[in-house]
Protein backbone atom coordinates (compact mmCIF):
# COMPACT_ATOMS: atom_id res chain seq x y z
CA UNK A 1 0.00 0.00 0.00
CA UNK A 2 2.76 2.44 0.91
CA UNK A 3 4.66 1.59 -2.27
CA UNK A 4 1.56 2.23 -4.39
CA UNK A 5 1.17 5.61 -2.73
CA UNK A 6 4.72 6.60 -3.73
CA UNK A 7 4.15 5.38 -7.30
CA UNK A 8 0.99 7.49 -7.49
CA UNK A 9 2.62 10.51 -5.78
CA UNK A 10 5.54 10.65 -8.22
CA UNK A 11 3.63 9.44 -11.29
CA UNK A 12 -0.04 10.21 -11.93
CA UNK A 13 -0.21 12.53 -8.91
CA UNK A 14 2.50 14.73 -10.39
CA UNK A 15 0.69 14.90 -13.74
CA UNK A 16 -2.56 15.74 -11.97
CA UNK A 17 -0.86 18.60 -10.11
CA UNK A 18 0.36 20.09 -13.41
CA UNK A 19 -3.09 19.70 -14.99
CA UNK A 20 -4.65 21.50 -12.03
CA UNK A 21 -2.15 24.34 -12.43
CA UNK A 22 -3.35 24.88 -16.01
CA UNK A 23 -6.97 24.46 -14.94
CA UNK A 24 -6.60 27.22 -12.32
CA UNK A 25 -5.24 29.61 -14.95
CA UNK A 26 -8.03 28.70 -17.36
CA UNK A 27 -10.69 29.26 -14.67
CA UNK A 28 -9.29 32.72 -13.88
CA UNK A 29 -9.30 33.57 -17.57
CA UNK A 30 -12.92 32.43 -17.85
CA UNK A 31 -13.91 34.32 -14.70
CA UNK A 32 -12.64 37.57 -16.18
CA UNK A 33 -14.06 36.74 -19.66
CA UNK A 34 -10.83 37.79 -21.33
CA UNK A 35 -12.02 36.70 -24.79
CA UNK A 36 -15.18 38.79 -24.54
CA UNK A 37 -13.26 41.80 -23.22
CA UNK A 38 -10.82 41.64 -26.12
CA UNK A 39 -13.62 41.29 -28.70
CA UNK A 40 -15.53 44.27 -27.29
CA UNK A 41 -12.57 46.48 -26.38
CA UNK A 42 -13.74 49.42 -28.51
CA UNK A 43 -17.47 48.96 -27.96
CA UNK A 44 -19.48 51.67 -26.20
CA UNK A 45 -19.84 51.40 -22.45
CA UNK A 46 -23.16 49.86 -21.38
CA UNK A 47 -24.29 49.95 -25.02
CA UNK A 48 -25.29 53.58 -24.58
CA UNK A 49 -25.48 55.05 -28.09
CA UNK A 50 -26.91 58.45 -28.95
CA UNK A 51 -28.95 58.69 -32.12
CA UNK A 52 -28.18 61.72 -34.28
CA UNK A 53 -30.91 64.22 -35.03
CA UNK A 54 -31.48 66.21 -38.18
CA UNK A 55 -29.36 69.29 -37.46
CA UNK A 56 -25.57 69.46 -37.59
CA UNK A 57 -25.45 70.41 -33.90
CA UNK A 58 -27.41 67.29 -32.88
CA UNK A 59 -25.27 65.06 -35.10
CA UNK A 60 -22.08 66.53 -33.63
CA UNK A 61 -23.41 66.09 -30.06
CA UNK A 62 -24.35 62.44 -30.80
CA UNK A 63 -20.90 61.84 -32.29
CA UNK A 64 -19.20 63.27 -29.19
CA UNK A 65 -21.49 61.27 -26.86
CA UNK A 66 -20.73 58.05 -28.73
CA UNK A 67 -17.01 58.80 -28.74
CA UNK A 68 -16.99 59.47 -24.99
CA UNK A 69 -18.96 56.25 -24.38
CA UNK A 70 -16.43 54.26 -26.44
CA UNK A 71 -13.46 55.86 -24.66
CA UNK A 72 -14.96 55.09 -21.24
CA UNK A 73 -15.70 51.52 -22.37
CA UNK A 74 -12.13 51.13 -23.64
CA UNK A 75 -10.55 52.29 -20.39
CA UNK A 76 -12.85 50.24 -18.14
CA UNK A 77 -12.19 47.12 -20.20
CA UNK A 78 -8.46 47.87 -20.29
CA UNK A 79 -8.33 48.13 -16.48
CA UNK A 80 -10.20 44.83 -16.15
CA UNK A 81 -7.81 43.21 -18.66
CA UNK A 82 -4.82 44.44 -16.64
CA UNK A 83 -6.39 43.03 -13.47
CA UNK A 84 -7.00 39.75 -15.31
CA UNK A 85 -3.38 39.65 -16.43
CA UNK A 86 -2.17 40.20 -12.87
CA UNK A 87 -4.49 37.50 -11.53
CA UNK A 88 -3.53 35.04 -14.28
CA UNK A 89 0.17 35.59 -13.59
CA UNK A 90 -0.36 35.24 -9.84
CA UNK A 91 -2.38 32.06 -10.33
CA UNK A 92 0.24 30.64 -12.71
CA UNK A 93 3.06 31.32 -10.25
CA UNK A 94 1.06 29.84 -7.37
CA UNK A 95 0.17 26.80 -9.46
CA UNK A 96 3.77 26.39 -10.54
CA UNK A 97 4.86 26.57 -6.90
CA UNK A 98 2.28 23.94 -5.90
CA UNK A 99 3.22 21.63 -8.78
CA UNK A 100 6.96 21.91 -8.11
CA UNK A 101 6.54 21.43 -4.39
CA UNK A 102 4.45 18.31 -5.09
Tab-separated table of N, CA, C and O in Angstrom:
chain	number	residue	atom	x	y	z
A	1	UNK	N	0.820	-1.191	0.000
A	1	UNK	CA	0.000	0.000	0.000
A	1	UNK	C	0.867	1.260	0.000
A	1	UNK	O	0.591	2.179	-0.741
A	2	UNK	N	1.872	1.283	0.837
A	2	UNK	CA	2.759	2.444	0.909
A	2	UNK	C	3.531	2.619	-0.393
A	2	UNK	O	3.703	3.751	-0.862
A	3	UNK	N	3.934	1.533	-1.001
A	3	UNK	CA	4.664	1.593	-2.268
A	3	UNK	C	3.770	2.134	-3.383
A	3	UNK	O	4.213	2.941	-4.212
A	4	UNK	N	2.504	1.715	-3.396
A	4	UNK	CA	1.565	2.226	-4.386
A	4	UNK	C	1.344	3.723	-4.221
A	4	UNK	O	1.195	4.455	-5.203
A	5	UNK	N	1.322	4.181	-2.988
A	5	UNK	CA	1.173	5.613	-2.731
A	5	UNK	C	2.333	6.387	-3.338
A	5	UNK	O	2.135	7.427	-3.978
A	6	UNK	N	3.560	5.914	-3.163
A	6	UNK	CA	4.725	6.602	-3.734
A	6	UNK	C	4.708	6.569	-5.254
A	6	UNK	O	5.073	7.550	-5.902
A	7	UNK	N	4.270	5.437	-5.843
A	7	UNK	CA	4.150	5.383	-7.300
A	7	UNK	C	3.119	6.391	-7.796
A	7	UNK	O	3.320	7.051	-8.809
A	8	UNK	N	2.008	6.514	-7.083
A	8	UNK	CA	0.994	7.489	-7.486
A	8	UNK	C	1.508	8.914	-7.275
A	8	UNK	O	1.322	9.774	-8.125
A	9	UNK	N	2.158	9.162	-6.133
A	9	UNK	CA	2.616	10.505	-5.779
A	9	UNK	C	3.588	11.043	-6.819
A	9	UNK	O	3.509	12.196	-7.212
A	10	UNK	N	4.523	10.199	-7.270
A	10	UNK	CA	5.536	10.652	-8.219
A	10	UNK	C	5.203	10.314	-9.664
A	10	UNK	O	5.995	10.583	-10.559
A	11	UNK	N	4.055	9.762	-9.927
A	11	UNK	CA	3.627	9.436	-11.288
A	11	UNK	C	2.374	10.201	-11.659
A	11	UNK	O	2.429	11.384	-12.002
A	12	UNK	N	1.219	9.542	-11.566
A	12	UNK	CA	-0.042	10.207	-11.931
A	12	UNK	C	-0.371	11.408	-11.047
A	12	UNK	O	-0.994	12.363	-11.516
A	13	UNK	N	0.050	11.390	-9.799
A	13	UNK	CA	-0.211	12.528	-8.914
A	13	UNK	C	0.499	13.776	-9.390
A	13	UNK	O	-0.044	14.885	-9.350
A	14	UNK	N	1.720	13.606	-9.861
A	14	UNK	CA	2.502	14.730	-10.388
A	14	UNK	C	1.827	15.316	-11.632
A	14	UNK	O	1.701	16.525	-11.772
A	15	UNK	N	1.380	14.446	-12.535
A	15	UNK	CA	0.692	14.900	-13.745
A	15	UNK	C	-0.605	15.624	-13.386
A	15	UNK	O	-0.954	16.632	-13.998
A	16	UNK	N	-1.303	15.113	-12.401
A	16	UNK	CA	-2.558	15.741	-11.973
A	16	UNK	C	-2.299	17.123	-11.391
A	16	UNK	O	-3.078	18.056	-11.612
A	17	UNK	N	-1.201	17.294	-10.663
A	17	UNK	CA	-0.861	18.603	-10.105
A	17	UNK	C	-0.588	19.613	-11.223
A	17	UNK	O	-1.026	20.761	-11.148
A	18	UNK	N	0.095	19.192	-12.276
A	18	UNK	CA	0.359	20.091	-13.408
A	18	UNK	C	-0.933	20.429	-14.140
A	18	UNK	O	-1.141	21.575	-14.548
A	19	UNK	N	-1.809	19.436	-14.320
A	19	UNK	CA	-3.089	19.695	-14.992
A	19	UNK	C	-3.931	20.678	-14.190
A	19	UNK	O	-4.593	21.546	-14.754
A	20	UNK	N	-3.903	20.556	-12.863
A	20	UNK	CA	-4.654	21.499	-12.029
A	20	UNK	C	-4.094	22.910	-12.123
A	20	UNK	O	-4.847	23.880	-12.075
A	21	UNK	N	-2.780	23.024	-12.262
A	21	UNK	CA	-2.153	24.342	-12.431
A	21	UNK	C	-2.731	25.028	-13.668
A	21	UNK	O	-3.129	26.189	-13.620
A	22	UNK	N	-2.792	24.304	-14.789
A	22	UNK	CA	-3.353	24.878	-16.015
A	22	UNK	C	-4.851	25.125	-15.886
A	22	UNK	O	-5.378	26.092	-16.439
A	23	UNK	N	-5.538	24.284	-15.148
A	23	UNK	CA	-6.974	24.462	-14.942
A	23	UNK	C	-7.260	25.718	-14.126
A	23	UNK	O	-8.216	26.445	-14.412
A	24	UNK	N	-6.432	25.995	-13.118
A	24	UNK	CA	-6.600	27.225	-12.324
A	24	UNK	C	-6.471	28.456	-13.212
A	24	UNK	O	-7.281	29.384	-13.115
A	25	UNK	N	-5.451	28.466	-14.057
A	25	UNK	CA	-5.242	29.614	-14.953
A	25	UNK	C	-6.422	29.763	-15.906
A	25	UNK	O	-6.911	30.878	-16.140
A	26	UNK	N	-6.888	28.648	-16.452
A	26	UNK	CA	-8.030	28.702	-17.363
A	26	UNK	C	-9.283	29.210	-16.660
A	26	UNK	O	-10.044	30.008	-17.223
A	27	UNK	N	-9.518	28.795	-15.422
A	27	UNK	CA	-10.686	29.260	-14.668
A	27	UNK	C	-10.620	30.755	-14.384
A	27	UNK	O	-11.646	31.441	-14.436
A	28	UNK	N	-9.428	31.268	-14.097
A	28	UNK	CA	-9.291	32.719	-13.878
A	28	UNK	C	-9.572	33.462	-15.179
A	28	UNK	O	-10.255	34.487	-15.182
A	29	UNK	N	-9.059	32.936	-16.279
A	29	UNK	CA	-9.305	33.569	-17.569
A	29	UNK	C	-10.797	33.575	-17.896
A	29	UNK	O	-11.333	34.571	-18.378
A	30	UNK	N	-11.479	32.486	-17.604
A	30	UNK	CA	-12.918	32.429	-17.852
A	30	UNK	C	-13.696	33.334	-16.894
A	30	UNK	O	-14.719	33.910	-17.280
A	31	UNK	N	-13.224	33.458	-15.666
A	31	UNK	CA	-13.909	34.317	-14.696
A	31	UNK	C	-13.862	35.782	-15.124
A	31	UNK	O	-14.818	36.525	-14.918
A	32	UNK	N	-12.755	36.187	-15.725
A	32	UNK	CA	-12.636	37.573	-16.184
A	32	UNK	C	-13.173	37.758	-17.602
A	32	UNK	O	-13.230	38.878	-18.092
A	33	UNK	N	-13.547	36.697	-18.276
A	33	UNK	CA	-14.061	36.744	-19.656
A	33	UNK	C	-13.107	37.516	-20.565
A	33	UNK	O	-13.496	38.454	-21.264
A	34	UNK	N	-11.868	37.093	-20.567
A	34	UNK	CA	-10.834	37.794	-21.329
A	34	UNK	C	-11.172	37.820	-22.817
A	34	UNK	O	-11.003	38.856	-23.473
A	35	UNK	N	-11.676	36.727	-23.372
A	35	UNK	CA	-12.023	36.696	-24.794
A	35	UNK	C	-13.093	37.739	-25.135
A	35	UNK	O	-12.974	38.459	-26.128
A	36	UNK	N	-14.102	37.828	-24.300
A	36	UNK	CA	-15.184	38.793	-24.536
A	36	UNK	C	-14.660	40.220	-24.398
A	36	UNK	O	-15.000	41.105	-25.193
A	37	UNK	N	-13.814	40.458	-23.403
A	37	UNK	CA	-13.256	41.800	-23.218
A	37	UNK	C	-12.414	42.220	-24.412
A	37	UNK	O	-12.464	43.377	-24.835
A	38	UNK	N	-11.644	41.304	-24.963
A	38	UNK	CA	-10.820	41.638	-26.124
A	38	UNK	C	-11.674	41.884	-27.369
A	38	UNK	O	-11.371	42.784	-28.163
A	39	UNK	N	-12.745	41.116	-27.539
A	39	UNK	CA	-13.615	41.293	-28.701
A	39	UNK	C	-14.380	42.612	-28.644
A	39	UNK	O	-14.700	43.197	-29.674
A	40	UNK	N	-14.706	43.070	-27.443
A	40	UNK	CA	-15.534	44.268	-27.292
A	40	UNK	C	-14.734	45.450	-26.752
A	40	UNK	O	-15.315	46.367	-26.166
A	41	UNK	N	-13.428	45.452	-26.969
A	41	UNK	CA	-12.568	46.482	-26.376
A	41	UNK	C	-12.973	47.898	-26.791
A	41	UNK	O	-12.932	48.821	-25.994
A	42	UNK	N	-13.382	48.079	-28.036
A	42	UNK	CA	-13.735	49.418	-28.513
A	42	UNK	C	-15.241	49.642	-28.604
A	42	UNK	O	-15.695	50.587	-29.237
A	43	UNK	N	-16.013	48.791	-27.959
A	43	UNK	CA	-17.467	48.962	-27.960
A	43	UNK	C	-17.863	50.045	-26.964
A	43	UNK	O	-17.147	50.309	-26.000
A	44	UNK	N	-19.018	50.656	-27.163
A	44	UNK	CA	-19.482	51.668	-26.203
A	44	UNK	C	-19.742	51.055	-24.830
A	44	UNK	O	-20.077	49.881	-24.720
A	45	UNK	N	-19.582	51.861	-23.806
A	45	UNK	CA	-19.836	51.404	-22.452
A	45	UNK	C	-21.327	51.258	-22.238
A	45	UNK	O	-22.109	52.147	-22.550
A	46	UNK	N	-21.760	50.147	-21.702
A	46	UNK	CA	-23.162	49.857	-21.376
A	46	UNK	C	-24.082	49.962	-22.593
A	46	UNK	O	-25.269	50.146	-22.459
A	47	UNK	N	-23.524	49.870	-23.770
A	47	UNK	CA	-24.295	49.948	-25.019
A	47	UNK	C	-25.120	51.235	-25.110
A	47	UNK	O	-26.203	51.261	-25.697
A	48	UNK	N	-24.611	52.292	-24.519
A	48	UNK	CA	-25.288	53.584	-24.579
A	48	UNK	C	-24.849	54.267	-25.872
A	48	UNK	O	-23.683	54.622	-26.036
A	49	UNK	N	-25.777	54.433	-26.806
A	49	UNK	CA	-25.481	55.045	-28.091
A	49	UNK	C	-26.505	56.139	-28.328
A	49	UNK	O	-27.706	55.913	-28.214
A	50	UNK	N	-26.011	57.330	-28.652
A	50	UNK	CA	-26.907	58.449	-28.950
A	50	UNK	C	-27.250	58.441	-30.438
A	50	UNK	O	-26.376	58.263	-31.286
A	51	UNK	N	-28.511	58.643	-30.729
A	51	UNK	CA	-28.952	58.688	-32.121
A	51	UNK	C	-28.892	60.136	-32.606
A	51	UNK	O	-29.368	61.043	-31.927
A	52	UNK	N	-28.292	60.349	-33.775
A	52	UNK	CA	-28.178	61.722	-34.284
A	52	UNK	C	-29.525	62.259	-34.751
A	52	UNK	O	-30.381	61.516	-35.226
A	53	UNK	N	-29.682	63.553	-34.577
A	53	UNK	CA	-30.909	64.222	-35.026
A	53	UNK	C	-30.733	64.719	-36.448
A	53	UNK	O	-29.892	64.247	-37.212
A	54	UNK	N	-31.507	65.713	-36.803
A	54	UNK	CA	-31.482	66.212	-38.181
A	54	UNK	C	-30.514	67.375	-38.359
A	54	UNK	O	-29.981	67.581	-39.447
A	55	UNK	N	-30.247	68.134	-37.299
A	55	UNK	CA	-29.356	69.289	-37.459
A	55	UNK	C	-27.901	68.870	-37.249
A	55	UNK	O	-27.593	67.830	-36.675
A	56	UNK	N	-27.012	69.712	-37.722
A	56	UNK	CA	-25.567	69.464	-37.591
A	56	UNK	C	-25.175	69.455	-36.116
A	56	UNK	O	-24.351	68.637	-35.702
A	57	UNK	N	-25.760	70.343	-35.334
A	57	UNK	CA	-25.450	70.411	-33.903
A	57	UNK	C	-25.822	69.102	-33.192
A	57	UNK	O	-25.041	68.588	-32.382
A	58	UNK	N	-26.984	68.543	-33.497
A	58	UNK	CA	-27.411	67.287	-32.880
A	58	UNK	C	-26.543	66.116	-33.339
A	58	UNK	O	-26.224	65.221	-32.554
A	59	UNK	N	-26.149	66.119	-34.592
A	59	UNK	CA	-25.267	65.057	-35.100
A	59	UNK	C	-23.900	65.130	-34.432
A	59	UNK	O	-23.314	64.103	-34.077
A	60	UNK	N	-23.378	66.347	-34.269
A	60	UNK	CA	-22.082	66.528	-33.626
A	60	UNK	C	-22.150	66.096	-32.156
A	60	UNK	O	-21.252	65.421	-31.652
A	61	UNK	N	-23.234	66.480	-31.464
A	61	UNK	CA	-23.412	66.086	-30.060
A	61	UNK	C	-23.511	64.561	-29.918
A	61	UNK	O	-22.916	63.971	-29.019
A	62	UNK	N	-24.235	63.901	-30.834
A	62	UNK	CA	-24.352	62.436	-30.802
A	62	UNK	C	-22.991	61.799	-31.070
A	62	UNK	O	-22.627	60.801	-30.428
A	63	UNK	N	-22.219	62.376	-31.985
A	63	UNK	CA	-20.896	61.840	-32.289
A	63	UNK	C	-19.975	61.943	-31.070
A	63	UNK	O	-19.266	60.992	-30.721
A	64	UNK	N	-20.025	63.076	-30.391
A	64	UNK	CA	-19.200	63.272	-29.187
A	64	UNK	C	-19.668	62.332	-28.074
A	64	UNK	O	-18.848	61.707	-27.398
A	65	UNK	N	-20.969	62.197	-27.877
A	65	UNK	CA	-21.492	61.273	-26.860
A	65	UNK	C	-21.043	59.839	-27.131
A	65	UNK	O	-20.612	59.130	-26.215
A	66	UNK	N	-21.140	59.411	-28.378
A	66	UNK	CA	-20.730	58.053	-28.731
A	66	UNK	C	-19.223	57.867	-28.567
A	66	UNK	O	-18.766	56.811	-28.121
A	67	UNK	N	-18.453	58.878	-28.901
A	67	UNK	CA	-17.005	58.805	-28.741
A	67	UNK	C	-16.625	58.705	-27.265
A	67	UNK	O	-15.786	57.878	-26.882
A	68	UNK	N	-17.264	59.520	-26.431
A	68	UNK	CA	-16.987	59.471	-24.985
A	68	UNK	C	-17.382	58.107	-24.424
A	68	UNK	O	-16.645	57.519	-23.620
A	69	UNK	N	-18.518	57.561	-24.864
A	69	UNK	CA	-18.957	56.252	-24.384
A	69	UNK	C	-17.962	55.162	-24.787
A	69	UNK	O	-17.652	54.260	-24.006
A	70	UNK	N	-17.415	55.243	-25.988
A	70	UNK	CA	-16.429	54.264	-26.438
A	70	UNK	C	-15.108	54.415	-25.680
A	70	UNK	O	-14.469	53.420	-25.347
A	71	UNK	N	-14.704	55.631	-25.404
A	71	UNK	CA	-13.456	55.858	-24.658
A	71	UNK	C	-13.591	55.332	-23.232
A	71	UNK	O	-12.689	54.665	-22.711
A	72	UNK	N	-14.722	55.612	-22.596
A	72	UNK	CA	-14.960	55.090	-21.237
A	72	UNK	C	-14.978	53.567	-21.263
A	72	UNK	O	-14.354	52.912	-20.422
A	73	UNK	N	-15.671	52.980	-22.238
A	73	UNK	CA	-15.704	51.521	-22.367
A	73	UNK	C	-14.323	50.932	-22.576
A	73	UNK	O	-13.973	49.898	-22.001
A	74	UNK	N	-13.492	51.600	-23.393
A	74	UNK	CA	-12.135	51.132	-23.637
A	74	UNK	C	-11.317	51.120	-22.347
A	74	UNK	O	-10.661	50.126	-22.031
A	75	UNK	N	-11.366	52.205	-21.594
A	75	UNK	CA	-10.550	52.286	-20.385
A	75	UNK	C	-11.036	51.335	-19.283
A	75	UNK	O	-10.225	50.743	-18.579
A	76	UNK	N	-12.336	51.179	-19.145
A	76	UNK	CA	-12.854	50.239	-18.145
A	76	UNK	C	-12.428	48.820	-18.509
A	76	UNK	O	-11.940	48.065	-17.666
A	77	UNK	N	-12.587	48.458	-19.772
A	77	UNK	CA	-12.192	47.119	-20.201
A	77	UNK	C	-10.682	46.925	-20.099
A	77	UNK	O	-10.212	45.831	-19.754
A	78	UNK	N	-9.922	47.958	-20.396
A	78	UNK	CA	-8.462	47.872	-20.286
A	78	UNK	C	-8.031	47.639	-18.835
A	78	UNK	O	-7.157	46.809	-18.568
A	79	UNK	N	-8.657	48.326	-17.906
A	79	UNK	CA	-8.331	48.128	-16.482
A	79	UNK	C	-8.685	46.708	-16.050
A	79	UNK	O	-7.916	46.062	-15.334
A	80	UNK	N	-9.821	46.204	-16.505
A	80	UNK	CA	-10.204	44.829	-16.154
A	80	UNK	C	-9.237	43.833	-16.797
A	80	UNK	O	-8.865	42.828	-16.182
A	81	UNK	N	-8.790	44.095	-18.020
A	81	UNK	CA	-7.812	43.214	-18.662
A	81	UNK	C	-6.479	43.216	-17.921
A	81	UNK	O	-5.831	42.173	-17.781
A	82	UNK	N	-6.062	44.365	-17.428
A	82	UNK	CA	-4.821	44.439	-16.645
A	82	UNK	C	-4.982	43.657	-15.345
A	82	UNK	O	-4.081	42.911	-14.936
A	83	UNK	N	-6.128	43.803	-14.693
A	83	UNK	CA	-6.388	43.035	-13.471
A	83	UNK	C	-6.409	41.538	-13.777
A	83	UNK	O	-5.879	40.731	-13.003
A	84	UNK	N	-6.985	41.161	-14.915
A	84	UNK	CA	-7.004	39.752	-15.310
A	84	UNK	C	-5.592	39.240	-15.551
A	84	UNK	O	-5.250	38.125	-15.134
A	85	UNK	N	-4.762	40.047	-16.189
A	85	UNK	CA	-3.377	39.647	-16.433
A	85	UNK	C	-2.619	39.438	-15.128
A	85	UNK	O	-1.894	38.451	-14.967
A	86	UNK	N	-2.824	40.334	-14.184
A	86	UNK	CA	-2.172	40.202	-12.873
A	86	UNK	C	-2.648	38.940	-12.167
A	86	UNK	O	-1.837	38.167	-11.628
A	87	UNK	N	-3.951	38.686	-12.192
A	87	UNK	CA	-4.486	37.496	-11.531
A	87	UNK	C	-4.049	36.209	-12.226
A	87	UNK	O	-3.758	35.207	-11.570
A	88	UNK	N	-3.989	36.220	-13.547
A	88	UNK	CA	-3.534	35.040	-14.280
A	88	UNK	C	-2.075	34.753	-13.961
A	88	UNK	O	-1.696	33.600	-13.725
A	89	UNK	N	-1.244	35.789	-13.929
A	89	UNK	CA	0.170	35.592	-13.588
A	89	UNK	C	0.327	35.099	-12.152
A	89	UNK	O	1.133	34.195	-11.885
A	90	UNK	N	-0.423	35.674	-11.234
A	90	UNK	CA	-0.364	35.240	-9.837
A	90	UNK	C	-0.806	33.789	-9.697
A	90	UNK	O	-0.166	32.994	-8.993
A	91	UNK	N	-1.880	33.430	-10.381
A	91	UNK	CA	-2.375	32.057	-10.329
A	91	UNK	C	-1.378	31.091	-10.958
A	91	UNK	O	-1.164	29.992	-10.440
A	92	UNK	N	-0.749	31.502	-12.056
A	92	UNK	CA	0.237	30.642	-12.709
A	92	UNK	C	1.447	30.412	-11.809
A	92	UNK	O	1.937	29.282	-11.692
A	93	UNK	N	1.916	31.466	-11.157
A	93	UNK	CA	3.060	31.324	-10.250
A	93	UNK	C	2.692	30.443	-9.057
A	93	UNK	O	3.468	29.566	-8.654
A	94	UNK	N	1.502	30.661	-8.495
A	94	UNK	CA	1.062	29.837	-7.366
A	94	UNK	C	0.894	28.384	-7.793
A	94	UNK	O	1.310	27.466	-7.074
A	95	UNK	N	0.317	28.154	-8.968
A	95	UNK	CA	0.168	26.795	-9.461
A	95	UNK	C	1.502	26.130	-9.745
A	95	UNK	O	1.701	24.940	-9.469
A	96	UNK	N	2.423	26.903	-10.286
A	96	UNK	CA	3.770	26.390	-10.535
A	96	UNK	C	4.456	26.007	-9.216
A	96	UNK	O	5.090	24.947	-9.109
A	97	UNK	N	4.280	26.847	-8.216
A	97	UNK	CA	4.855	26.568	-6.896
A	97	UNK	C	4.262	25.283	-6.308
A	97	UNK	O	4.981	24.440	-5.773
A	98	UNK	N	2.942	25.138	-6.429
A	98	UNK	CA	2.282	23.937	-5.896
A	98	UNK	C	2.741	22.685	-6.657
A	98	UNK	O	3.052	21.657	-6.056
A	99	UNK	N	2.822	22.794	-7.979
A	99	UNK	CA	3.219	21.630	-8.778
A	99	UNK	C	4.677	21.238	-8.520
A	99	UNK	O	4.990	20.052	-8.432
A	100	UNK	N	5.552	22.214	-8.384
A	100	UNK	CA	6.962	21.908	-8.111
A	100	UNK	C	7.137	21.365	-6.712
A	100	UNK	O	7.912	20.435	-6.482
A	101	UNK	N	6.400	21.916	-5.765
A	101	UNK	CA	6.538	21.427	-4.391
A	101	UNK	C	5.886	20.062	-4.195
A	101	UNK	O	6.091	19.419	-3.184
A	102	UNK	N	5.077	19.624	-5.153
A	102	UNK	CA	4.445	18.314	-5.086
A	102	UNK	C	5.532	17.263	-5.066
A	102	UNK	O	5.540	16.272	-4.439
